[in-house]
Coordinates of C-alpha atoms (C1' of nucleotides) in Angstrom, one line a residue:
Chain P
M300 CA 93.7 98.8 116.2
S301 CA 91.8 101.9 115.5
M302 CA 88.2 102.1 114.5
Q303 CA 86.3 104.3 112.2
A304 CA 82.6 104.8 112.9
L305 CA 80.1 104.2 110.2
D306 CA 76.3 104.5 110.6
I307 CA 74.8 101.2 109.7
T308 CA 71.4 99.8 110.4
V309 CA 71.5 96.4 112.1
P310 CA 68.6 94.1 111.7
F311 CA 69.8 91.5 114.1
A312 CA 71.4 91.4 117.5
R313 CA 74.8 89.8 118.1
N314 CA 74.8 86.4 119.6
H315 CA 76.3 85.3 122.8
R316 CA 79.8 85.1 121.4
N317 CA 79.5 88.7 120.4
Q318 CA 79.4 87.6 116.8
F319 CA 76.7 88.1 114.2
P320 CA 74.8 85.1 113.1
A321 CA 76.1 83.1 110.2
L322 CA 75.2 84.0 106.7
L323 CA 73.1 80.9 106.6
P324 CA 71.3 80.5 109.9
V325 CA 68.6 78.1 108.8
P326 CA 69.0 74.6 110.3
V327 CA 70.1 72.0 107.8
P328 CA 67.7 69.3 106.9
A329 CA 69.2 65.9 106.6
P330 CA 70.4 64.6 103.2
G331 CA 66.8 64.1 102.3
W332 CA 66.1 67.8 102.2
F333 CA 65.2 67.4 98.6
G334 CA 61.8 66.4 100.0
P335 CA 58.9 64.7 98.3
M336 CA 60.1 65.7 94.9
A337 CA 63.1 63.5 95.1
V338 CA 63.3 60.3 93.1
S339 CA 65.6 57.5 94.0
H340 CA 68.0 56.0 91.5
S341 CA 70.8 53.4 91.6
F342 CA 74.0 53.1 89.6
V343 CA 76.4 50.2 89.4
R344 CA 80.1 50.4 89.7
N345 CA 81.6 52.5 86.9
E346 CA 78.2 53.5 85.5
E347 CA 78.0 57.1 84.2
V348 CA 75.6 59.3 86.0
Y349 CA 75.9 62.1 83.5
G350 CA 78.3 63.1 80.8
E351 CA 80.3 66.3 80.1
G352 CA 78.4 68.5 77.8
E353 CA 75.0 67.1 78.6
P354 CA 72.3 69.5 79.8
A355 CA 72.4 70.0 83.5
E356 CA 68.8 69.4 84.6
Y357 CA 69.2 67.5 87.9
L358 CA 70.8 67.7 91.3
Y359 CA 71.8 64.6 93.1
T360 CA 72.4 63.7 96.7
I361 CA 74.2 60.5 97.6
Q362 CA 72.4 58.0 99.8
T363 CA 75.0 55.2 99.6
G364 CA 78.1 54.7 97.6
C365 CA 80.6 57.1 96.0
V366 CA 80.7 59.2 92.9
R367 CA 83.6 61.0 91.2
T368 CA 83.3 63.8 88.7
S369 CA 86.0 64.1 86.0
K370 CA 86.9 65.5 82.7
I371 CA 89.5 64.7 80.0
L372 CA 91.8 67.6 79.1
T373 CA 92.8 68.4 75.6
D374 CA 96.2 66.8 76.2
G375 CA 94.6 63.6 77.3
R376 CA 95.2 64.0 81.0
R377 CA 92.3 63.4 83.2
Q378 CA 91.2 65.8 86.0
I379 CA 89.1 64.6 88.9
G380 CA 86.6 67.3 89.9
A381 CA 85.7 65.9 93.2
F382 CA 84.7 62.7 95.1
Y383 CA 81.3 62.7 96.7
L384 CA 80.2 60.6 99.6
P385 CA 76.9 59.9 101.3
G386 CA 75.2 63.1 102.3
D387 CA 77.0 65.1 99.7
V388 CA 75.1 66.9 96.9
F389 CA 76.5 67.1 93.4
G390 CA 75.4 68.4 90.1
L391 CA 75.3 72.1 90.8
E392 CA 76.5 73.9 87.7
A393 CA 76.9 77.6 86.9
D394 CA 75.9 76.9 83.4
D395 CA 73.1 74.9 81.8
V396 CA 75.7 72.3 80.6
R397 CA 77.7 69.8 82.5
S398 CA 81.4 70.9 82.8
F399 CA 82.4 67.5 84.2
S400 CA 81.1 64.0 83.8
A401 CA 80.1 61.9 86.8
E402 CA 80.6 58.2 87.4
A403 CA 79.7 55.9 90.2
L404 CA 82.9 54.5 91.9
T405 CA 80.9 51.8 93.6
A406 CA 77.3 50.7 93.6
T407 CA 75.6 53.9 94.5
T408 CA 72.0 55.1 95.2
V409 CA 71.1 58.8 94.9
H410 CA 68.1 61.0 95.2
V411 CA 67.5 63.1 92.2
V412 CA 65.6 66.3 91.9
K413 CA 65.0 68.6 88.9
R414 CA 66.9 71.8 89.3
T415 CA 63.9 73.8 88.2
A416 CA 61.9 72.4 91.1
L417 CA 64.1 74.4 93.4
F418 CA 62.8 77.9 93.3
L419 CA 64.6 80.9 94.7
R420 CA 62.1 83.6 95.5
T421 CA 64.3 86.7 95.8
A422 CA 66.7 88.4 93.4
T423 CA 69.2 88.5 96.3
A424 CA 69.1 84.8 96.7
N425 CA 69.7 84.3 93.0
Q426 CA 72.5 86.8 92.9
L427 CA 74.3 85.4 96.0
L428 CA 74.1 81.9 94.6
K429 CA 75.3 83.1 91.2
L430 CA 78.2 84.9 92.7
T431 CA 79.2 81.9 94.8
V432 CA 78.9 79.5 91.9
E433 CA 81.1 81.8 89.9
E434 CA 83.7 81.9 92.6
L435 CA 83.5 78.1 92.8
N436 CA 84.1 78.0 89.0
R437 CA 87.1 80.3 89.3
T438 CA 88.5 78.1 92.1
Q439 CA 88.0 75.0 90.0
G440 CA 89.8 76.8 87.2
R441 CA 92.6 77.4 89.5
V442 CA 92.7 73.7 90.5
L443 CA 93.0 73.0 86.7
L444 CA 96.0 75.3 86.7
L445 CA 97.7 73.8 89.7
I446 CA 97.9 70.3 88.2
K447 CA 99.9 71.5 85.3
S448 CA 103.5 72.5 84.6
A449 CA 105.0 75.8 85.6
Q450 CA 104.9 77.1 82.1
E451 CA 101.2 76.2 81.7
R452 CA 100.4 77.8 85.1
V453 CA 102.0 81.1 84.2
A454 CA 100.5 81.2 80.7
G455 CA 97.1 80.3 82.1
F456 CA 97.4 82.9 84.8
L457 CA 98.2 85.6 82.3
L458 CA 95.3 84.6 80.1
E459 CA 92.9 84.6 83.1
M460 CA 94.0 88.0 84.2
A461 CA 93.7 89.4 80.7
N462 CA 90.2 87.9 80.5
R463 CA 89.1 89.3 83.7
C464 CA 90.5 92.7 82.9
H465 CA 88.6 92.7 79.6
T466 CA 91.8 93.8 77.8
S467 CA 92.9 92.2 74.6
D468 CA 96.5 92.6 74.1
D469 CA 98.3 93.8 77.2
I470 CA 97.8 94.0 80.9
E471 CA 99.3 95.9 83.8
L472 CA 99.7 93.5 86.7
P473 CA 98.7 94.9 90.0
M474 CA 100.5 92.2 92.0
S475 CA 104.2 91.3 92.6
R476 CA 106.0 88.2 91.4
Q477 CA 105.8 86.9 94.9
D478 CA 102.0 87.2 94.9
I479 CA 101.9 85.4 91.5
A480 CA 104.2 82.7 92.8
D481 CA 102.1 82.1 96.0
Y482 CA 99.0 82.1 93.8
L483 CA 100.3 79.5 91.4
G484 CA 102.2 77.3 94.0
L485 CA 105.5 78.1 92.4
T486 CA 108.6 80.0 93.6
I487 CA 109.3 83.5 92.6
E488 CA 112.3 82.5 90.7
T489 CA 110.4 80.0 88.6
V490 CA 107.7 82.6 87.8
S491 CA 110.4 85.0 86.7
R492 CA 112.3 82.5 84.7
T493 CA 109.1 81.3 83.0
L494 CA 108.1 84.9 82.1
T495 CA 111.6 85.4 80.6
H496 CA 111.2 82.2 78.7
L497 CA 107.7 83.2 77.4
E498 CA 109.3 86.4 76.2
S499 CA 112.2 84.6 74.5
V500 CA 109.8 82.5 72.5
G501 CA 107.9 85.5 71.4
A502 CA 104.6 84.8 73.3
I503 CA 104.8 88.0 75.3
S504 CA 107.0 91.0 75.8
L505 CA 107.9 92.8 79.0
P506 CA 108.3 96.6 78.6
T507 CA 108.4 96.8 82.4
S508 CA 108.2 93.9 84.9
R509 CA 104.5 94.4 85.5
H510 CA 103.4 95.4 82.0
I511 CA 102.8 92.3 79.9
V512 CA 102.2 92.6 76.2
F513 CA 100.7 89.7 74.5
S514 CA 102.7 89.5 71.3
N515 CA 101.4 86.1 70.3
R516 CA 98.2 85.2 72.1
A517 CA 97.8 82.0 70.1
A518 CA 101.2 80.8 71.3
L519 CA 100.3 81.6 74.8
A520 CA 97.0 79.7 74.6
R521 CA 98.8 76.8 73.1
L522 CA 101.3 76.7 76.0
N523 CA 98.3 76.7 78.4
A524 CA 97.4 73.3 76.8
Chain I
M6 CA 60.1 94.7 110.7
S7 CA 61.6 97.6 112.7
M8 CA 65.3 98.2 112.1
Q9 CA 67.3 99.6 114.9
A10 CA 69.9 102.1 113.9
L11 CA 73.1 101.6 115.8
D12 CA 76.4 103.4 115.6
I13 CA 78.7 100.5 114.7
T14 CA 82.4 100.8 114.8
V15 CA 84.0 99.2 111.8
P16 CA 87.4 97.6 112.1
F17 CA 89.0 99.1 109.1
A18 CA 92.7 98.9 110.0
R19 CA 95.1 101.7 109.7
N20 CA 97.6 101.1 106.9
H21 CA 101.2 100.3 107.1
R22 CA 102.2 103.9 107.7
N23 CA 99.8 103.9 110.6
Q24 CA 97.5 106.4 108.9
F25 CA 93.8 106.3 108.2
P26 CA 93.2 105.7 104.6
A27 CA 92.6 108.9 102.6
L28 CA 89.0 109.6 101.8
L29 CA 89.3 109.6 98.1
P30 CA 86.7 111.3 95.9
V31 CA 84.7 108.2 95.0
P32 CA 84.1 108.1 91.3
V33 CA 80.8 106.8 89.9
P34 CA 78.9 104.8 92.5
A35 CA 77.5 102.5 89.9
P36 CA 75.6 100.8 92.7
G37 CA 75.9 97.1 92.1
W38 CA 73.2 94.8 93.3
F39 CA 74.1 95.6 96.9
G40 CA 71.7 98.5 96.5
P41 CA 71.1 101.4 98.9
M42 CA 72.5 99.7 101.9
A43 CA 76.0 99.7 100.4
V44 CA 78.6 102.0 102.0
S45 CA 81.7 103.2 100.1
H46 CA 85.1 102.9 101.5
S47 CA 88.7 103.3 100.2
F48 CA 91.9 101.6 100.9
V49 CA 95.5 102.5 100.1
R50 CA 98.1 100.2 98.7
N51 CA 98.9 97.3 101.1
E52 CA 96.2 98.3 103.5
E53 CA 94.4 95.4 105.2
V54 CA 90.7 95.1 104.5
Y55 CA 90.2 92.4 107.1
G56 CA 92.3 89.9 108.9
E57 CA 92.2 86.1 109.2
G58 CA 90.2 85.1 112.3
E59 CA 88.2 88.3 112.5
P60 CA 84.4 88.0 112.5
A61 CA 83.0 87.9 109.0
E62 CA 80.4 90.6 109.0
Y63 CA 80.7 92.3 105.7
L64 CA 80.6 91.6 102.0
Y65 CA 82.6 93.7 99.6
T66 CA 82.3 94.6 95.9
I67 CA 85.2 96.2 94.2
Q68 CA 84.7 99.5 92.4
T69 CA 88.2 100.3 91.5
G70 CA 91.6 98.7 92.3
C71 CA 92.5 95.2 93.3
V72 CA 92.4 93.1 96.4
R73 CA 94.1 89.8 97.3
T74 CA 93.1 87.3 100.0
S75 CA 95.9 85.3 101.6
K76 CA 96.8 83.3 104.6
I77 CA 100.0 82.2 106.2
L78 CA 100.4 78.4 106.6
T79 CA 101.8 76.8 109.7
D80 CA 105.1 76.2 107.9
G81 CA 105.4 79.9 107.0
R82 CA 104.5 79.6 103.4
R83 CA 101.8 82.0 102.2
Q84 CA 98.8 81.0 100.2
I85 CA 96.9 83.4 98.0
G86 CA 93.2 82.8 98.1
A87 CA 92.3 84.9 95.1
F88 CA 92.7 88.2 93.3
Y89 CA 89.7 90.4 93.0
L90 CA 89.2 93.0 90.3
P91 CA 86.5 95.7 89.8
G92 CA 83.1 94.1 89.7
D93 CA 84.1 91.1 91.8
V94 CA 82.5 90.4 95.1
F95 CA 84.6 89.0 98.0
G96 CA 84.1 88.3 101.7
L97 CA 81.7 85.4 101.4
E98 CA 82.5 82.9 104.1
A99 CA 80.9 79.6 105.1
D100 CA 81.8 80.4 108.7
D101 CA 81.4 83.3 111.1
V102 CA 85.1 83.9 110.9
R103 CA 87.5 85.0 108.2
S104 CA 89.5 82.1 106.8
F105 CA 91.7 84.4 104.8
S106 CA 92.9 88.0 105.3
A107 CA 92.3 90.5 102.6
E108 CA 94.7 93.3 101.5
A109 CA 94.5 96.0 98.8
L110 CA 97.1 95.5 96.2
T111 CA 96.6 99.0 94.9
A112 CA 94.5 102.0 95.9
T113 CA 91.1 100.5 96.0
T114 CA 87.5 101.6 96.6
V115 CA 84.8 99.1 97.5
H116 CA 81.2 99.0 98.4
V117 CA 80.5 97.3 101.7
V118 CA 77.3 95.8 103.0
K119 CA 76.5 93.8 106.1
R120 CA 75.9 90.2 105.2
T121 CA 73.0 90.1 107.6
A122 CA 71.4 92.7 105.6
L123 CA 71.0 90.2 102.8
F124 CA 68.0 88.2 103.7
L125 CA 67.2 84.9 102.1
R126 CA 63.6 84.1 102.5
T127 CA 63.4 80.3 101.9
A128 CA 65.0 77.3 103.5
T129 CA 65.8 76.1 100.0
A130 CA 67.7 79.2 99.1
N131 CA 69.7 78.9 102.3
Q132 CA 70.3 75.3 101.8
L133 CA 71.5 75.7 98.2
L134 CA 73.8 78.5 99.1
K135 CA 75.2 76.6 102.1
L136 CA 75.9 73.6 99.8
T137 CA 77.6 75.7 97.3
V138 CA 79.7 77.5 99.9
E139 CA 80.7 74.2 101.3
E140 CA 81.8 72.9 97.9
L141 CA 83.7 76.1 97.4
N142 CA 85.4 75.5 100.8
R143 CA 86.3 72.0 99.8
T144 CA 87.7 73.2 96.5
Q145 CA 89.8 75.8 98.3
G146 CA 91.0 73.1 100.6
R147 CA 92.0 71.2 97.5
V148 CA 93.9 74.2 96.2
L149 CA 95.7 74.2 99.5
L150 CA 96.7 70.6 98.9
L151 CA 97.9 71.2 95.3
I152 CA 100.5 73.8 96.3
K153 CA 102.2 71.4 98.6
S154 CA 104.6 68.4 98.1
A155 CA 103.5 65.0 97.1
Q156 CA 103.8 63.7 100.6
E157 CA 101.7 66.5 102.0
R158 CA 99.1 66.0 99.3
V159 CA 98.7 62.3 100.0
A160 CA 98.6 62.8 103.7
G161 CA 96.1 65.6 103.4
F162 CA 94.0 63.5 101.1
L163 CA 93.8 60.7 103.5
L164 CA 92.9 63.0 106.4
E165 CA 90.2 64.6 104.3
M166 CA 88.7 61.3 103.3
A167 CA 88.8 60.1 106.9
N168 CA 87.1 63.3 108.0
R169 CA 84.4 63.1 105.5
C170 CA 83.8 59.4 106.2
H171 CA 83.4 60.2 109.9
T172 CA 85.8 57.4 110.7
S173 CA 88.5 57.8 113.2
D174 CA 91.2 55.2 112.6
D175 CA 90.8 53.5 109.3
I176 CA 89.2 54.0 105.9
E177 CA 88.2 51.8 102.9
L178 CA 89.1 53.8 99.9
P179 CA 86.4 53.6 97.1
M180 CA 88.7 54.9 94.4
S181 CA 91.8 53.6 92.6
R182 CA 95.3 54.9 92.8
Q183 CA 94.8 56.4 89.4
D184 CA 91.8 58.3 90.7
I185 CA 93.8 59.6 93.6
A186 CA 96.7 60.5 91.4
D187 CA 94.4 62.5 89.0
Y188 CA 92.8 64.2 92.0
L189 CA 96.1 65.2 93.5
G190 CA 97.8 66.1 90.3
L191 CA 100.4 63.4 90.8
T192 CA 101.3 60.2 89.0
I193 CA 100.0 56.8 90.1
E194 CA 103.6 55.8 90.9
T195 CA 104.2 58.7 93.1
V196 CA 101.0 58.1 95.0
S197 CA 101.9 54.4 95.5
R198 CA 105.5 55.3 96.6
T199 CA 104.2 57.9 98.9
L200 CA 101.8 55.5 100.6
T201 CA 104.5 53.0 100.9
H202 CA 106.7 55.6 102.5
L203 CA 104.0 56.7 104.9
E204 CA 103.7 53.0 105.9
S205 CA 107.5 52.7 106.4
V206 CA 107.6 55.6 108.7
G207 CA 104.7 54.2 110.7
A208 CA 102.1 56.8 110.0
I209 CA 99.7 54.3 108.3
S210 CA 99.5 50.6 107.5
L211 CA 98.0 49.0 104.4
P212 CA 96.4 45.6 105.1
T213 CA 95.1 45.8 101.6
S214 CA 95.8 48.4 98.9
R215 CA 92.5 50.2 99.6
H216 CA 92.3 49.7 103.3
I217 CA 94.2 52.4 105.1
V218 CA 94.8 52.1 108.9
F219 CA 95.9 55.3 110.6
S220 CA 98.6 53.9 113.0
N221 CA 99.8 57.3 113.9
R222 CA 97.4 60.1 113.1
A223 CA 99.5 62.7 114.7
A224 CA 102.4 61.9 112.5
L225 CA 100.1 62.1 109.5
A226 CA 98.8 65.4 110.5
R227 CA 102.3 66.6 111.0
L228 CA 103.3 65.5 107.5
N229 CA 100.3 67.5 106.2
A230 CA 102.0 70.6 107.5
Chain U
dC135 C1' 94.4 28.3 87.2
dG136 C1' 95.1 31.6 83.8
dT137 C1' 94.3 36.4 82.4
dG138 C1' 93.9 41.2 82.7
dA139 C1' 93.6 45.0 85.8
dT140 C1' 95.6 47.2 89.5
dC141 C1' 99.4 48.1 92.4
dT142 C1' 104.3 48.3 93.7
dT143 C1' 109.2 48.9 92.9
dG144 C1' 113.4 50.3 90.4
dA145 C1' 116.5 53.2 87.6
dG146 C1' 117.3 57.3 85.1
dG147 C1' 116.2 61.9 83.5
dG148 C1' 114.0 66.3 83.7
dA149 C1' 111.7 70.1 85.9
dA150 C1' 111.3 73.0 89.7
dT151 C1' 113.4 74.4 94.0
dT152 C1' 117.1 76.1 96.8
dC153 C1' 120.9 79.0 97.6
dA154 C1' 123.4 82.8 96.0
dA155 C1' 124.6 86.7 93.4
dT156 C1' 123.5 90.4 90.4
dG157 C1' 120.4 93.8 88.2
dT158 C1' 116.6 97.2 88.1
dC159 C1' 113.3 100.5 89.8
dG160 C1' 111.2 104.0 92.9
dG161 C1' 111.6 106.8 96.5
dT162 C1' 114.2 109.8 99.9
dG163 C1' 117.6 112.7 101.4
dG164 C1' 121.9 115.0 100.7
Chain A
dC136 C1' 119.9 116.5 90.3
dC137 C1' 122.3 112.7 91.7
dA138 C1' 123.6 109.2 95.1
dC139 C1' 122.0 106.1 97.9
dC140 C1' 119.0 102.7 99.7
dG141 C1' 115.6 99.1 100.1
dA142 C1' 112.3 96.5 97.7
dC143 C1' 111.6 93.9 93.8
dA144 C1' 113.1 91.2 89.9
dT145 C1' 116.3 88.4 87.2
dT146 C1' 119.9 85.1 86.4
dG147 C1' 123.1 81.2 87.5
dA148 C1' 124.6 76.7 89.6
dA149 C1' 123.7 72.8 92.3
dT150 C1' 120.3 69.9 94.4
dT151 C1' 116.0 67.7 95.2
dC152 C1' 111.8 66.0 94.0
dC153 C1' 108.7 64.0 90.9
dC154 C1' 107.9 62.0 86.4
dT155 C1' 108.9 58.6 82.8
dC156 C1' 109.8 54.3 81.3
dA157 C1' 110.2 49.6 82.5
dA158 C1' 109.6 45.4 85.1
dG159 C1' 107.6 42.6 88.6
dA160 C1' 104.0 41.6 92.1
dT161 C1' 99.3 41.2 93.7
dC162 C1' 94.5 41.0 93.2
dA163 C1' 89.9 40.1 91.1
dC164 C1' 87.4 37.3 88.2
dG165 C1' 86.2 34.1 84.7

DNA sequence: CGTGATCTTGAGGGAATTCAATGTCGGTGG
DNA sequence: CCACCGACATTGAATTCCCTCAAGATCACG
């Protein structure tokens, strides 16, 4: 492989493996890192820790037991966000509002700390965290896609791309059918057939294979369930 | 702090035609939050930005174009990590090493900054970011599960749970079959059948419905693909 | 010992994949 | 400019896998 030289200032030396230190080199305090602000709380089996839509004021770290986060989709299906075991932290949200509810699977004790008690001093820290939480959200959105049918996946993918492109009624896809298939966990044939089907029902039209026109966005949103 | 200026070689790969990327006239810098440390760089269509397994030294923010991250699974299938559009940041890793490779889908310009140049002052900031990146990693692992077959999903789920419980050869599941099904995007019947099947092939045994014994962990790992 | 919740098992159907062939587009050279 | 070629995309037929619907089995608990 060939190299191209750039002039960059380096604040740190490489370590012994000739690698730069990790992004997060600070040693990790044990699960009790919440420190003296933390308050203990217990939940019985099936008890709700918080509900979807409530204000997201607290972070939780599990001492004993197990918690699941979940949400009910519009079609009645239930999606599990994650399972949390002792040592895990949950309750981080990008928004001020809970996007999932949380329930204790077994008798559970947690430590609780107010989110606002954790201050980040630098704009960089806030920005990095914000970016990471956003990517986490996008990934969770993808999980939401992957538990659905092929038609819902493709419709959801198109809507997501349109959203991120800030375009309203048509998009020029930069990726191949194979890329889309690998992204959605489908085969290229299924993606192609599904797009054809979406066109045949009038939800989209396909002037060229990568140019998607949203003829009926409402229909598309409906197919996304 | 004194910064030492070094001439660093940057492993931007040649493109598929074995040429260095053209130095395109970069449009508006519109310097994102990366600030003055950011360096501009361009990639042509299909050019690799970085490869899986390489040291993760840089963060990227897209100015124009589109990038996809991907990895090849052991069975030859390819998984897309994400698509990144102008404004998006990519290259954040929990580890020192790239878990995906990144390729430009179209002609793309990015701003690059060394991640070590982004200093987080407090342990809290580091800790929060670390937790979020870990959750992001877990979620990406889940995406990896969801693009596979039912058998691979269940096997992968069991291995993940065992891993997170720090137990070697058996686990007591705290969640119901319905919880597992909703987590894996399967039906409760498929989960049950798959567990029965795993038992019949000797990979696990089921003393009780929630007590899983790993009779043959190697077989289980193989089924996970 | 019943009763409801949870889990397993079975049969049939539907959705997505696989395998195969055809069609379309962009680039390259004659 | 057109013909050709390879990459990409669409379409078709058969199969596989998972879901749906239904019934039975097991477990927890009063």
